[in-house]
Coordinates of N, CA and C in Angstrom, one line a residue:
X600 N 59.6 86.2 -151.5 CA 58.5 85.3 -152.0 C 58.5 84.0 -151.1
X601 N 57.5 84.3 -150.7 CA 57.4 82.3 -149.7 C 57.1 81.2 -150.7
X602 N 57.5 80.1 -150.1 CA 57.4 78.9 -151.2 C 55.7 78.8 -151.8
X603 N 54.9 79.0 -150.9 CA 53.4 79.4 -151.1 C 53.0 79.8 -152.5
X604 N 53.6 81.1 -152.3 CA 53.7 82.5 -153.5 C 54.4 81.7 -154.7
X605 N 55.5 80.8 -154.5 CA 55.9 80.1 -155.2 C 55.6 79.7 -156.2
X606 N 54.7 78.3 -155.4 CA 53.9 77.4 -156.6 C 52.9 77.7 -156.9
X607 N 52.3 79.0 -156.8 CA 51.2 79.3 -157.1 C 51.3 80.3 -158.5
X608 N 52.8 80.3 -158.8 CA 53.2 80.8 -160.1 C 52.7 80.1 -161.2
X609 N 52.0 80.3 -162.6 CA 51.5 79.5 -163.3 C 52.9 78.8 -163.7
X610 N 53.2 77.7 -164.5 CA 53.8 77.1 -164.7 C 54.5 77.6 -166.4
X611 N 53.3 78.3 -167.1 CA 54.0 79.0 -168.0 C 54.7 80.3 -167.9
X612 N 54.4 81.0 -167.2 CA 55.2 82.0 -166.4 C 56.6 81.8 -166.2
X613 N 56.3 80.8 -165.2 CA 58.2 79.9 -165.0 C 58.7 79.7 -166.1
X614 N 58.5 79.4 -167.3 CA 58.6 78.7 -168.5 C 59.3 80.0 -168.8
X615 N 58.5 81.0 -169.5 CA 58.8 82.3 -170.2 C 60.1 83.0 -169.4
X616 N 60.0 82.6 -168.2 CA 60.9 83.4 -167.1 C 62.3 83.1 -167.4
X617 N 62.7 81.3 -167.7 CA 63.5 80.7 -168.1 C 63.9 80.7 -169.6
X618 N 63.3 81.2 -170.6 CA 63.6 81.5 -171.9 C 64.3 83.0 -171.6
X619 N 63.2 84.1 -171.0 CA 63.9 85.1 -170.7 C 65.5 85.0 -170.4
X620 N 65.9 84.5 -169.3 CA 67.3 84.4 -169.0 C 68.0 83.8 -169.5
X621 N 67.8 82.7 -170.5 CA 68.5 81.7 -171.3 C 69.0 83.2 -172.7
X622 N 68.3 84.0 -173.1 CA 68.0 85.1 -174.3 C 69.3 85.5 -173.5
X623 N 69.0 86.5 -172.5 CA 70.0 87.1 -171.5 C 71.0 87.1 -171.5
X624 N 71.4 85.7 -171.2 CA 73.0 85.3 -171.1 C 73.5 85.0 -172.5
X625 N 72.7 84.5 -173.3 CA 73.4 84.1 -175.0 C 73.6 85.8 -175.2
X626 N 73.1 86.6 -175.2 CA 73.3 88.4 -175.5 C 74.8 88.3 -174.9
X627 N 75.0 87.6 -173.5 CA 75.7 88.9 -172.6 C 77.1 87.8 -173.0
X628 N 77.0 86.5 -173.4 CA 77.9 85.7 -174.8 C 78.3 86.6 -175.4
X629 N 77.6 86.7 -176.3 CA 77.7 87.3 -177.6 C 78.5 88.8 -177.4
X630 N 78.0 89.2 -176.7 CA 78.5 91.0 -176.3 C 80.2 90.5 -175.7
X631 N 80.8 89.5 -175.5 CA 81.8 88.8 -174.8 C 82.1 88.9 -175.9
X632 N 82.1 87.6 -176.8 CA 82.9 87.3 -178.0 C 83.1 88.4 -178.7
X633 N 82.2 89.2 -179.5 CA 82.5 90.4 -180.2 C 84.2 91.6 -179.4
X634 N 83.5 91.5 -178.5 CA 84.4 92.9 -177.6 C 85.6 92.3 -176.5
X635 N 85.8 90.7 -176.7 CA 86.7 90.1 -175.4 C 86.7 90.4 -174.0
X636 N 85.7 91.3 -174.0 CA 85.4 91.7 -172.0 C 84.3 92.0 -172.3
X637 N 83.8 91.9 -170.4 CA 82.8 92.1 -170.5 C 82.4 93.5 -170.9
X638 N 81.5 94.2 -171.6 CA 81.0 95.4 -171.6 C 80.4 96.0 -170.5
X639 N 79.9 97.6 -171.0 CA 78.8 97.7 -169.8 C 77.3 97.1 -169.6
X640 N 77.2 97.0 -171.2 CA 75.6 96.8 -171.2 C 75.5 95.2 -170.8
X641 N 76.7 94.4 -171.1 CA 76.7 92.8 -170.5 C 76.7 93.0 -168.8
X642 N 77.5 93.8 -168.6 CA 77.3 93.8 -166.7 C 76.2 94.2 -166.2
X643 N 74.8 95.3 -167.0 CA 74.2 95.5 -166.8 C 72.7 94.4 -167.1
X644 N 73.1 93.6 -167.7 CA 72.6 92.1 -167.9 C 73.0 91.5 -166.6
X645 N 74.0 91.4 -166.7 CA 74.6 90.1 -165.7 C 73.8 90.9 -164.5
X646 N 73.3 92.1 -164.1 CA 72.6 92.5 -162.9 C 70.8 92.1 -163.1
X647 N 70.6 92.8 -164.0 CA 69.2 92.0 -164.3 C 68.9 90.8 -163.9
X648 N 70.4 89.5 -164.5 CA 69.5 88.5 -163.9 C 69.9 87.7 -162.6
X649 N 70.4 89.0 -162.0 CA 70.6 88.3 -160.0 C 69.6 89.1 -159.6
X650 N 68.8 90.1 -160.0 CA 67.7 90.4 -159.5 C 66.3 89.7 -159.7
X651 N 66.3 88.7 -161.1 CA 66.0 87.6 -161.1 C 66.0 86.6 -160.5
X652 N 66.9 86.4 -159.4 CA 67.1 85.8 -158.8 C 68.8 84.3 -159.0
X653 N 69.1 85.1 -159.7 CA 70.1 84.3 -160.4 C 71.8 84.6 -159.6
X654 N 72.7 83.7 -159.0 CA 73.7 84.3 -158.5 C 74.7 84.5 -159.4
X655 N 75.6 85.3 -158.8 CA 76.5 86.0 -159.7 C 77.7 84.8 -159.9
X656 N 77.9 84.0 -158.9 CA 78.5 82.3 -159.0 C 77.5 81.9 -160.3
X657 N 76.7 81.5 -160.4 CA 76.3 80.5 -161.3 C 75.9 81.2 -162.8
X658 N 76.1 82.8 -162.7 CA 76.0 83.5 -164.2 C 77.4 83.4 -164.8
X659 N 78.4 83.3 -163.9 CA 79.7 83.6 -164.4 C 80.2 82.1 -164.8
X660 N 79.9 80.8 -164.1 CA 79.7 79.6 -164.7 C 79.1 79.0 -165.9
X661 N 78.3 79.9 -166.1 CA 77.0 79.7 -167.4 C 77.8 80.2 -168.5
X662 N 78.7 81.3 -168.2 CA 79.2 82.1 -169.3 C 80.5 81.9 -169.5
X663 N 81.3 81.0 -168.3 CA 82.6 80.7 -168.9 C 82.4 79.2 -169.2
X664 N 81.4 78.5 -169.1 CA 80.7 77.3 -169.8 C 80.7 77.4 -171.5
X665 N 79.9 78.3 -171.6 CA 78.9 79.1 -172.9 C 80.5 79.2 -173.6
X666 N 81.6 80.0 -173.2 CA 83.1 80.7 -173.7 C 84.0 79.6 -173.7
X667 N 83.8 78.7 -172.9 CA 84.9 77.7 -173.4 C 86.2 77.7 -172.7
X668 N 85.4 78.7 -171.5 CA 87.3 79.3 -171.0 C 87.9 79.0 -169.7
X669 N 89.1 79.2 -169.5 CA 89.2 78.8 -167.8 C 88.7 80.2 -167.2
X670 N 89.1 80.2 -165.9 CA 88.6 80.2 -165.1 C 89.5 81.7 -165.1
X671 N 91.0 82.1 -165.1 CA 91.7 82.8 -165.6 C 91.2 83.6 -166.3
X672 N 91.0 82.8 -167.6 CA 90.6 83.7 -168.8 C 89.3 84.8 -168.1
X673 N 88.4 83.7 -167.8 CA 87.0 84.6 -167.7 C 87.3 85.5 -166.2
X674 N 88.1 85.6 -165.6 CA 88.8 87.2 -164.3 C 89.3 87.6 -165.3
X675 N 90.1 87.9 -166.5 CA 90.2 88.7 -167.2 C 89.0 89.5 -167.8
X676 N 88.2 88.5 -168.9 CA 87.1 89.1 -169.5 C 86.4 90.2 -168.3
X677 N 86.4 89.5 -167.1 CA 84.9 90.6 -166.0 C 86.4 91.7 -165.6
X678 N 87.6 91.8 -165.5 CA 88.3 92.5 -165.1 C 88.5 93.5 -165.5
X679 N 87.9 94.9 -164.4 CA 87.5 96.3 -164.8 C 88.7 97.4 -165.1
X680 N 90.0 96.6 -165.0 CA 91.0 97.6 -165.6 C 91.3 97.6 -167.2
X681 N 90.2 97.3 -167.8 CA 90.9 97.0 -169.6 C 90.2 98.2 -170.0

């Protein structure tokens, strides 16, 4: 999408877009706390919203923000041998 395409997005759109993802990540929380790793259906979230446009740096920040956790803890939680 060119910057063009951009701002020619209505402004409530952006708005909904940002609620959308804010919903997202409190889920893919929540699916954390309950189960202490990540699930599949949370990873399957966490891909939703990099095709959103969201990087996988700054979802995994949001979520060990959101968790309270280091940085340790949260390579455990996403760690696919448990």
């Amino acid at each position: 999408m060119t910057q063009g395409e951009f701002e020619q997005i209505p402004q409530e759109v952006i708005k909904q877009m940002s609620v959308l993802e804010l919903r997202i990540l409190s889920d893919i929380v929540r699916r954390i706390k309950v189960n202490g790793f990540s699930t599949a259906s949370a990873d399957w979230q966490m891909t939703r919203l990099q095709q959103l446009g969201e990087s996988e740096a700054d979802i995994k920040k949001w979520i060990r923000e959101a968790l309270r956790v280091t940085d340790a803890e949260l390579n455990r939680i996403f760690d696919d041998d448990l």
